[in-house]
mmCIF file of C-alpha atoms in Angstrom:
data_model
loop_
_atom_site.group_PDB
_atom_site.id
_atom_site.type_symbol
_atom_site.label_atom_id
_atom_site.label_comp_id
_atom_site.label_asym_id
_atom_site.label_seq_id
_atom_site.Cartn_x
_atom_site.Cartn_y
_atom_site.Cartn_z
ATOM 1 C CA MET C 21 0.000 0.000 0.000
ATOM 2 C CA SER C 22 1.401 3.402 -0.981
ATOM 3 C CA THR C 23 2.095 5.479 2.098
ATOM 4 C CA TRP C 24 5.175 7.455 0.989
ATOM 5 C CA ASN C 25 2.859 10.177 -0.336
ATOM 6 C CA GLU C 26 1.235 10.609 3.074
ATOM 7 C CA SER C 27 4.142 12.773 4.176
ATOM 8 C CA THR C 28 5.833 15.855 2.778
ATOM 9 C CA GLY C 29 9.495 16.324 1.946
ATOM 10 C CA PRO C 30 11.979 19.138 1.264
ATOM 11 C CA GLU C 31 10.792 21.909 -1.092
ATOM 12 C CA ASN C 32 7.326 20.312 -1.039
ATOM 13 C CA ASP C 33 5.624 23.598 -1.949
ATOM 14 C CA VAL C 34 6.850 23.032 -5.524
ATOM 15 C CA VAL C 35 8.253 19.495 -5.679
ATOM 16 C CA ILE C 36 5.624 16.817 -5.105
ATOM 17 C CA SER C 37 7.990 13.880 -5.437
ATOM 18 C CA SER C 38 11.426 12.728 -6.564
ATOM 19 C CA ARG C 39 12.014 9.593 -8.594
ATOM 20 C CA VAL C 40 15.149 7.734 -9.633
ATOM 21 C CA ARG C 41 15.013 4.790 -12.046
ATOM 22 C CA LEU C 42 17.735 2.388 -13.122
ATOM 23 C CA ALA C 43 17.340 0.331 -16.314
ATOM 24 C CA ARG C 44 19.106 -3.024 -16.286
ATOM 25 C CA ASN C 45 19.160 -6.119 -18.482
ATOM 26 C CA ILE C 46 20.400 -9.584 -17.607
ATOM 27 C CA SER C 47 23.353 -10.856 -19.587
ATOM 28 C CA GLY C 48 22.603 -13.792 -21.895
ATOM 29 C CA PHE C 49 18.962 -12.913 -22.578
ATOM 30 C CA PRO C 50 17.603 -10.980 -25.610
ATOM 31 C CA PHE C 51 15.938 -7.645 -24.910
ATOM 32 C CA THR C 52 12.295 -7.976 -23.901
ATOM 33 C CA HIS C 53 10.826 -6.695 -27.179
ATOM 34 C CA ILE C 54 13.075 -8.952 -29.293
ATOM 35 C CA GLY C 55 12.768 -12.305 -27.573
ATOM 36 C CA GLY C 56 8.989 -12.458 -27.297
ATOM 37 C CA GLU C 57 7.012 -14.496 -24.780
ATOM 38 C CA ASN C 58 9.635 -17.219 -24.310
ATOM 39 C CA THR C 59 12.267 -14.660 -23.373
ATOM 40 C CA GLN C 60 9.847 -12.908 -21.036
ATOM 41 C CA LYS C 61 9.132 -16.194 -19.255
ATOM 42 C CA ALA C 62 12.846 -17.006 -18.956
ATOM 43 C CA VAL C 63 13.682 -13.539 -17.599
ATOM 44 C CA TYR C 64 10.695 -13.637 -15.243
ATOM 45 C CA ASP C 65 11.826 -16.976 -13.785
ATOM 46 C CA ALA C 66 15.457 -15.883 -13.563
ATOM 47 C CA VAL C 67 14.610 -12.684 -11.652
ATOM 48 C CA HIS C 68 12.067 -14.475 -9.455
ATOM 49 C CA ASP C 69 14.628 -17.093 -8.421
ATOM 50 C CA ALA C 70 17.481 -14.617 -7.990
ATOM 51 C CA SER C 71 15.441 -12.221 -5.848
ATOM 52 C CA SER C 72 13.668 -14.774 -3.624
ATOM 53 C CA ASP C 73 16.075 -14.450 -0.672
ATOM 54 C CA LEU C 74 16.299 -10.689 -1.129
ATOM 55 C CA ILE C 75 12.512 -10.369 -1.087
ATOM 56 C CA LYS C 76 12.286 -12.458 2.073
ATOM 57 C CA ASN C 77 15.095 -10.675 3.918
ATOM 58 C CA LEU C 78 13.910 -7.162 3.032
ATOM 59 C CA GLY C 79 10.195 -7.828 3.500
ATOM 60 C CA LEU C 80 9.346 -7.146 -0.139
ATOM 61 C CA THR C 81 6.378 -8.399 -2.131
ATOM 62 C CA TRP C 82 6.446 -10.140 -5.523
ATOM 63 C CA VAL C 83 3.445 -9.466 -7.757
ATOM 64 C CA ASP C 84 2.723 -11.704 -10.763
ATOM 65 C CA LEU C 85 0.972 -9.277 -13.104
ATOM 66 C CA ARG C 86 -0.682 -12.166 -14.950
ATOM 67 C CA LYS C 87 -2.677 -12.878 -11.802
ATOM 68 C CA THR C 88 -3.872 -9.304 -11.307
ATOM 69 C CA THR C 89 -7.048 -7.677 -12.577
ATOM 70 C CA ALA C 90 -7.256 -4.838 -15.083
ATOM 71 C CA ILE C 91 -8.193 -2.566 -12.167
ATOM 72 C CA ASP C 92 -5.120 -3.674 -10.202
ATOM 73 C CA ARG C 93 -2.844 -2.909 -13.127
ATOM 74 C CA ARG C 94 -4.427 0.468 -13.786
ATOM 75 C CA CYS C 95 -4.028 1.348 -10.125
ATOM 76 C CA PHE C 96 -0.324 0.446 -10.262
ATOM 77 C CA VAL C 97 0.084 2.846 -13.179
ATOM 78 C CA GLU C 98 -1.809 5.633 -11.425
ATOM 79 C CA LYS C 99 0.463 5.237 -8.403
ATOM 80 C CA HIS C 100 3.511 5.452 -10.728
ATOM 81 C CA LEU C 101 4.650 1.967 -9.750
ATOM 82 C CA MET C 102 4.753 0.732 -13.324
ATOM 83 C CA SER C 103 4.379 2.013 -16.873
ATOM 84 C CA PRO C 104 1.191 1.814 -18.961
ATOM 85 C CA GLU C 105 2.954 -0.670 -21.282
ATOM 86 C CA MET C 106 2.908 -3.266 -18.511
ATOM 87 C CA THR C 107 -0.900 -3.338 -18.348
ATOM 88 C CA ASP C 108 -0.868 -5.601 -21.426
ATOM 89 C CA VAL C 109 -2.337 -8.912 -20.241
ATOM 90 C CA LYS C 110 -0.132 -10.813 -22.724
ATOM 91 C CA ARG C 111 3.059 -9.571 -21.101
ATOM 92 C CA VAL C 112 4.775 -11.962 -18.684
ATOM 93 C CA GLY C 113 5.542 -9.266 -16.172
ATOM 94 C CA GLY C 114 6.301 -8.953 -12.499
ATOM 95 C CA LEU C 115 6.483 -6.217 -9.904
ATOM 96 C CA ILE C 116 8.534 -6.110 -6.710
ATOM 97 C CA LEU C 117 7.335 -3.686 -4.019
ATOM 98 C CA ASN C 118 8.487 -2.643 -0.583
ATOM 99 C CA GLY C 119 6.068 -1.907 2.257
ATOM 100 C CA ASP C 120 5.251 1.738 1.532
ATOM 101 C CA GLU C 121 5.781 1.314 -2.230
ATOM 102 C CA SER C 122 8.594 3.858 -2.273
ATOM 103 C CA LEU C 123 10.651 1.153 -4.021
ATOM 104 C CA SER C 124 9.315 -0.757 -7.014
ATOM 105 C CA VAL C 125 10.965 -3.006 -9.569
ATOM 106 C CA MET C 126 9.352 -3.679 -12.942
ATOM 107 C CA VAL C 127 10.257 -7.036 -14.459
ATOM 108 C CA ASN C 128 9.961 -7.272 -18.253
ATOM 109 C CA GLU C 129 9.142 -3.688 -19.056
ATOM 110 C CA GLU C 130 11.123 -2.155 -21.946
ATOM 111 C CA ASP C 131 14.187 -3.567 -20.196
ATOM 112 C CA HIS C 132 14.371 -6.723 -18.115
ATOM 113 C CA LEU C 133 14.508 -4.622 -14.957
ATOM 114 C CA ARG C 134 13.410 -1.108 -14.114
ATOM 115 C CA ILE C 135 14.389 -0.369 -10.515
ATOM 116 C CA GLN C 136 12.853 2.825 -9.170
ATOM 117 C CA SER C 137 12.345 4.760 -5.970
ATOM 118 C CA ILE C 138 9.792 7.513 -5.328
ATOM 119 C CA LEU C 139 10.008 9.815 -2.311
ATOM 120 C CA PRO C 140 8.088 12.967 -1.293
ATOM 121 C CA GLY C 141 9.646 16.362 -1.994
ATOM 122 C CA LEU C 142 13.141 16.898 -3.347
ATOM 123 C CA GLN C 143 15.132 13.828 -2.257
ATOM 124 C CA LEU C 144 17.083 12.776 -5.336
ATOM 125 C CA GLU C 145 20.172 11.490 -3.515
ATOM 126 C CA THR C 146 18.152 9.380 -1.080
ATOM 127 C CA ALA C 147 16.037 7.963 -3.902
ATOM 128 C CA TYR C 148 19.189 7.073 -5.838
ATOM 129 C CA LYS C 149 20.682 5.305 -2.813
ATOM 130 C CA MET C 150 17.546 3.160 -2.436
ATOM 131 C CA CYS C 151 17.750 2.072 -6.083
ATOM 132 C CA ASP C 152 21.491 1.558 -5.965
ATOM 133 C CA ASP C 153 21.294 -0.592 -2.828
ATOM 134 C CA PHE C 154 18.722 -2.925 -4.371
ATOM 135 C CA GLU C 155 20.548 -3.026 -7.698
ATOM 136 C CA GLU C 156 23.786 -3.962 -5.979
ATOM 137 C CA LYS C 157 22.182 -6.713 -3.884
ATOM 138 C CA LEU C 158 20.385 -8.233 -6.872
ATOM 139 C CA GLY C 159 23.614 -7.910 -8.877
ATOM 140 C CA GLU C 160 25.168 -10.461 -6.535
ATOM 141 C CA LYS C 161 22.739 -13.023 -7.975
ATOM 142 C CA VAL C 162 22.556 -12.008 -11.662
ATOM 143 C CA ASN C 163 24.977 -10.584 -14.208
ATOM 144 C CA TYR C 164 23.872 -7.310 -15.755
ATOM 145 C CA ALA C 165 24.526 -6.712 -19.457
ATOM 146 C CA PHE C 166 27.465 -4.291 -19.428
ATOM 147 C CA ASP C 167 30.054 -2.981 -21.886
ATOM 148 C CA GLU C 168 33.302 -1.297 -20.819
ATOM 149 C CA LYS C 169 32.793 1.563 -23.314
ATOM 150 C CA LEU C 170 29.009 1.883 -23.438
ATOM 151 C CA GLY C 171 28.155 1.085 -19.848
ATOM 152 C CA TYR C 172 24.907 -0.737 -19.062
ATOM 153 C CA LEU C 173 23.273 -2.073 -22.234
ATOM 154 C CA THR C 174 19.645 -1.103 -22.637
ATOM 155 C CA SER C 175 16.822 -1.668 -25.092
ATOM 156 C CA CYS C 176 16.681 2.026 -26.007
ATOM 157 C CA PRO C 177 20.016 3.689 -26.952
ATOM 158 C CA THR C 178 19.069 6.825 -24.999
ATOM 159 C CA ASN C 179 19.414 4.817 -21.767
ATOM 160 C CA LEU C 180 22.921 3.546 -22.473
ATOM 161 C CA GLY C 181 25.581 4.323 -19.905
ATOM 162 C CA THR C 182 24.211 4.577 -16.390
ATOM 163 C CA GLY C 183 20.695 3.567 -17.488
ATOM 164 C CA MET C 184 19.586 6.199 -15.020
ATOM 165 C CA ARG C 185 16.619 8.560 -15.091
ATOM 166 C CA VAL C 186 16.349 11.211 -12.403
ATOM 167 C CA SER C 187 13.106 13.152 -12.231
ATOM 168 C CA ALA C 188 10.998 15.414 -10.084
ATOM 169 C CA MET C 189 7.235 15.834 -10.237
ATOM 170 C CA MET C 190 6.751 19.577 -9.937
ATOM 171 C CA HIS C 191 3.683 21.737 -9.387
ATOM 172 C CA LEU C 192 4.158 24.856 -11.529
ATOM 173 C CA PRO C 193 0.848 26.781 -11.639
ATOM 174 C CA ALA C 194 2.415 30.258 -11.543
ATOM 175 C CA LEU C 195 4.786 29.543 -14.442
ATOM 176 C CA VAL C 196 1.857 28.196 -16.470
ATOM 177 C CA GLN C 197 -0.497 31.061 -15.647
ATOM 178 C CA SER C 198 2.141 33.690 -16.424
ATOM 179 C CA GLY C 199 3.276 32.013 -19.635
ATOM 180 C CA VAL C 200 6.852 31.742 -18.337
ATOM 181 C CA ILE C 201 6.612 27.959 -18.645
ATOM 182 C CA LYS C 202 7.326 28.266 -22.385
ATOM 183 C CA ARG C 203 10.756 29.722 -21.703
ATOM 184 C CA ILE C 204 11.391 27.036 -19.094
ATOM 185 C CA LEU C 205 10.549 24.296 -21.581
ATOM 186 C CA GLU C 206 12.870 25.787 -24.192
ATOM 187 C CA ALA C 207 15.718 26.140 -21.705
ATOM 188 C CA CYS C 208 15.255 22.567 -20.456
ATOM 189 C CA SER C 209 15.371 21.200 -23.990
ATOM 190 C CA LYS C 210 18.709 22.945 -24.633
ATOM 191 C CA MET C 211 20.138 21.473 -21.423
ATOM 192 C CA GLY C 212 19.173 17.908 -22.283
ATOM 193 C CA VAL C 213 16.249 17.831 -19.866
ATOM 194 C CA SER C 214 12.799 16.548 -20.817
ATOM 195 C CA VAL C 215 9.514 17.918 -19.498
ATOM 196 C CA ARG C 216 6.515 15.598 -19.537
ATOM 197 C CA GLY C 217 3.093 15.228 -17.993
ATOM 198 C CA VAL C 218 2.012 13.453 -14.826
ATOM 199 C CA TYR C 219 2.319 9.966 -16.314
ATOM 200 C CA GLY C 220 5.495 10.465 -18.291
ATOM 201 C CA GLU C 221 6.002 10.265 -22.027
ATOM 202 C CA ASN C 222 3.056 11.343 -24.211
ATOM 203 C CA SER C 223 0.936 12.354 -21.200
ATOM 204 C CA GLU C 224 -0.509 15.786 -20.495
ATOM 205 C CA ALA C 225 0.559 18.129 -17.717
ATOM 206 C CA GLU C 226 -2.715 17.858 -15.804
ATOM 207 C CA GLY C 227 -3.204 20.108 -12.822
ATOM 208 C CA ASN C 228 -0.083 22.088 -13.782
ATOM 209 C CA ILE C 229 2.074 19.118 -12.763
ATOM 210 C CA PHE C 230 5.182 18.360 -14.804
ATOM 211 C CA GLN C 231 7.840 15.659 -14.716
ATOM 212 C CA ILE C 232 11.328 17.103 -15.167
ATOM 213 C CA SER C 233 13.966 14.465 -16.006
ATOM 214 C CA ASN C 234 17.367 13.994 -17.609
ATOM 215 C CA GLN C 235 17.626 12.794 -21.210
ATOM 216 C CA VAL C 236 21.327 11.919 -21.344
ATOM 217 C CA THR C 237 22.697 8.902 -19.456
ATOM 218 C CA LEU C 238 25.851 8.117 -21.453
ATOM 219 C CA GLY C 239 29.142 9.792 -20.537
ATOM 220 C CA HIS C 240 28.060 10.980 -17.106
ATOM 221 C CA SER C 241 28.272 9.305 -13.708
ATOM 222 C CA GLU C 242 25.256 8.743 -11.477
ATOM 223 C CA GLU C 243 26.502 11.436 -9.124
ATOM 224 C CA GLU C 244 26.933 13.957 -11.949
ATOM 225 C CA ILE C 245 23.431 13.301 -13.272
ATOM 226 C CA THR C 246 21.900 13.628 -9.806
ATOM 227 C CA GLU C 247 23.767 16.851 -9.006
ATOM 228 C CA ASN C 248 22.952 18.399 -12.382
ATOM 229 C CA MET C 249 19.252 17.589 -12.099
ATOM 230 C CA ALA C 250 19.121 18.904 -8.531
ATOM 231 C CA HIS C 251 20.678 22.176 -9.728
ATOM 232 C CA ILE C 252 18.161 22.560 -12.577
ATOM 233 C CA ILE C 253 15.210 21.659 -10.361
ATOM 234 C CA ARG C 254 16.247 24.223 -7.756
ATOM 235 C CA GLN C 255 16.396 26.900 -10.454
ATOM 236 C CA ILE C 256 12.843 26.046 -11.529
ATOM 237 C CA ILE C 257 11.714 26.092 -7.886
ATOM 238 C CA GLU C 258 13.098 29.606 -7.468
ATOM 239 C CA LYS C 259 11.421 30.873 -10.632
ATOM 240 C CA GLU C 260 8.075 29.341 -9.643
ATOM 241 C CA ARG C 261 8.221 30.896 -6.173
ATOM 242 C CA ASN C 262 9.149 34.316 -7.552
ATOM 243 C CA VAL C 263 6.266 34.319 -10.029
ATOM 244 C CA ARG C 264 3.847 33.156 -7.326
ATOM 245 C CA MET C 265 4.755 36.143 -5.175
ATOM 246 C CA ARG C 266 4.419 38.475 -8.151
ATOM 247 C CA LEU C 267 0.967 37.149 -8.982
ATOM 248 C CA MET C 268 -0.248 37.417 -5.401
ATOM 249 C CA ASN C 269 1.190 40.883 -4.840
ATOM 250 C CA GLY C 270 -0.222 42.102 -8.157
ATOM 251 C CA ASN C 271 -3.852 41.563 -7.194
ATOM 252 C CA LYS C 272 -4.184 39.717 -3.906
ATOM 253 C CA ILE C 273 -7.985 39.727 -3.838
ATOM 254 C CA LEU C 274 -8.234 38.211 -7.324
ATOM 255 C CA PHE C 275 -5.497 35.701 -6.460
ATOM 256 C CA GLU C 276 -7.300 34.566 -3.300
ATOM 257 C CA ASP C 277 -10.684 34.581 -5.012
ATOM 258 C CA LYS C 278 -9.559 32.001 -7.593
ATOM 259 C CA ILE C 279 -8.208 29.791 -4.850
ATOM 260 C CA TYR C 280 -11.302 29.962 -2.659
ATOM 261 C CA ARG C 281 -13.634 29.392 -5.609
ATOM 262 C CA ALA C 282 -11.683 26.231 -6.417
ATOM 263 C CA TYR C 283 -11.842 25.160 -2.779
ATOM 264 C CA GLY C 284 -15.573 25.902 -2.663
ATOM 265 C CA ILE C 285 -16.295 23.568 -5.570
ATOM 266 C CA LEU C 286 -14.102 20.720 -4.308
ATOM 267 C CA ALA C 287 -15.419 21.013 -0.748
ATOM 268 C CA ASN C 288 -19.063 20.935 -1.813
ATOM 269 C CA ALA C 289 -19.425 19.167 -5.179
ATOM 270 C CA ARG C 290 -21.540 16.003 -5.333
ATOM 271 C CA SER C 291 -20.152 14.838 -8.667
ATOM 272 C CA ILE C 292 -16.908 15.858 -10.348
ATOM 273 C CA SER C 293 -14.717 14.606 -13.176
ATOM 274 C CA ARG C 294 -11.083 13.672 -12.795
ATOM 275 C CA ALA C 295 -9.906 16.453 -15.132
ATOM 276 C CA GLU C 296 -11.821 19.166 -13.271
ATOM 277 C CA THR C 297 -10.594 17.837 -9.930
ATOM 278 C CA MET C 298 -6.961 17.959 -11.044
ATOM 279 C CA ASN C 299 -7.294 21.578 -12.202
ATOM 280 C CA LEU C 300 -9.091 22.722 -9.056
ATOM 281 C CA MET C 301 -6.680 20.844 -6.798
ATOM 282 C CA SER C 302 -3.853 22.769 -8.419
ATOM 283 C CA LEU C 303 -5.354 26.033 -7.180
ATOM 284 C CA VAL C 304 -6.080 24.654 -3.705
ATOM 285 C CA ARG C 305 -2.525 23.317 -3.438
ATOM 286 C CA LEU C 306 -1.238 26.743 -4.474
ATOM 287 C CA GLY C 307 -3.426 28.346 -1.800
ATOM 288 C CA ILE C 308 -2.038 26.039 0.881
ATOM 289 C CA ASP C 309 1.565 26.629 -0.192
ATOM 290 C CA MET C 310 1.081 30.405 -0.242
ATOM 291 C CA GLY C 311 -0.623 30.516 3.158
ATOM 292 C CA VAL C 312 -3.983 31.596 1.750
ATOM 293 C CA ILE C 313 -5.556 28.374 3.048
ATOM 294 C CA ASP C 314 -4.271 27.344 6.470
ATOM 295 C CA PHE C 315 -6.834 24.756 7.552
ATOM 296 C CA ILE C 316 -5.890 21.866 5.231
ATOM 297 C CA ASP C 317 -2.959 19.517 5.787
ATOM 298 C CA PRO C 318 -0.758 19.605 2.641
ATOM 299 C CA LYS C 319 -0.414 15.809 2.698
ATOM 300 C CA ASN C 320 -4.177 15.523 2.096
ATOM 301 C CA ILE C 321 -3.626 16.919 -1.392
ATOM 302 C CA ASN C 322 -0.895 14.358 -2.068
ATOM 303 C CA ILE C 323 -3.198 11.571 -0.926
ATOM 304 C CA LEU C 324 -6.025 12.860 -3.117
ATOM 305 C CA LEU C 325 -3.719 13.038 -6.128
ATOM 306 C CA VAL C 326 -3.688 9.235 -6.081
ATOM 307 C CA GLU C 327 -7.070 8.372 -4.591
ATOM 308 C CA ILE C 328 -9.156 10.328 -7.122
ATOM 309 C CA GLN C 329 -7.795 8.354 -10.084
ATOM 310 C CA PRO C 330 -10.275 5.988 -11.797
ATOM 311 C CA GLY C 331 -8.322 2.786 -11.173
ATOM 312 C CA CYS C 332 -7.661 3.556 -7.509
ATOM 313 C CA ILE C 333 -11.315 4.401 -6.897
ATOM 314 C CA GLN C 334 -12.413 1.106 -8.442
ATOM 315 C CA LYS C 335 -9.696 -0.785 -6.557
ATOM 316 C CA LYS C 336 -11.046 0.604 -3.295
ATOM 317 C CA TYR C 337 -14.585 -0.524 -4.124
ATOM 318 C CA GLY C 338 -13.474 -3.840 -5.633
ATOM 319 C CA ARG C 339 -15.403 -3.601 -8.870
ATOM 320 C CA GLU C 340 -15.828 -1.809 -12.167
ATOM 321 C CA LEU C 341 -17.721 1.457 -11.717
ATOM 322 C CA THR C 342 -19.541 3.624 -14.215
ATOM 323 C CA PRO C 343 -18.101 7.085 -14.946
ATOM 324 C CA GLN C 344 -20.996 8.638 -13.011
ATOM 325 C CA GLU C 345 -20.324 6.433 -9.988
ATOM 326 C CA ARG C 346 -16.644 7.349 -10.065
ATOM 327 C CA ASP C 347 -17.473 11.066 -10.307
ATOM 328 C CA GLU C 348 -19.775 10.832 -7.278
ATOM 329 C CA ILE C 349 -17.229 8.886 -5.207
ATOM 330 C CA ARG C 350 -14.465 11.291 -6.245
ATOM 331 C CA ALA C 351 -16.533 14.241 -5.045
ATOM 332 C CA GLY C 352 -17.069 12.499 -1.706
ATOM 333 C CA LEU C 353 -13.340 11.902 -1.311
ATOM 334 C CA CYS C 354 -12.637 15.574 -1.945
ATOM 335 C CA ARG C 355 -15.258 16.729 0.550
ATOM 336 C CA LYS C 356 -13.810 14.434 3.213
ATOM 337 C CA MET C 357 -10.149 15.369 2.688
ATOM 338 C CA LEU C 358 -10.788 19.120 2.361
ATOM 339 C CA GLU C 359 -13.132 19.509 5.301
ATOM 340 C CA ARG C 360 -12.405 22.522 7.489
ATOM 341 C CA GLU C 361 -10.926 21.621 10.839
ATOM 342 C CA THR C 362 -11.708 25.089 12.198
ATOM 343 C CA ILE C 363 -14.161 27.792 11.186
#
């Protein structure tokens, strides 16, 4: 059960979470997309056997995705524990999870292994250490595909080298509202940094939430990539905070009015879509971070970010729900989590 998002971390007014992912392949096996089902089965069995003691000693859980429901798999995606590609029922895939789901390992994604850690706020170094520790322990049981010149061999050439992706999920409403986000996107592109939506590649930046991650993994060490990304992320944090203050000081009444209107809808609606909820939550989160709203715990917004998703709602109720049913339940969740503690 995901509980890492029930707390807040450093720079949490802008950075929702940090994620580090290591791509690894096992020597002697074709890449997942080349070998087909037989390769997937062989890799699945090899990783399952190699990680059995590690799973037991560290209190991890092995999930056979073939034995999960469509709702289970969608919920895993919504919680960022696996990619949408792994929802394919024909894929022989597995998932390794720790207790609070801050560590997850995808088996037979684009690469044989995708080891990732997600932590609240800006905690890139800690997230990297979690991934590195697991990768090193599993590496005592399997041989990773590695070349002295190219580094770790991966299915996609862009992951060659460290096979490392470092990213931060950032809430940037002020940069979007002011139009400054366009300059940020251009600058990031020139620095070899990609900017994507909430669910990664080809997804939209719903609720003014963006994933900022490195594009280059070859020719740089893990430490260099982590330090460079931390530097870039801190620059974006500073720009976002500056624009927020400018917007609030420009017309404070209008600024607060937008926030309280958004809160009013979320705190009272009886039926609401996912898209509308994400947009309104962005304003409420901004209000909390700027001190306009002081009666809501910031972690409630992080919890809602996951709980309002269609798969997670259906997982909670244990069945397929109609869109109308999901909209009604979503509204109830918002009312409960945004209830005033004081008047």
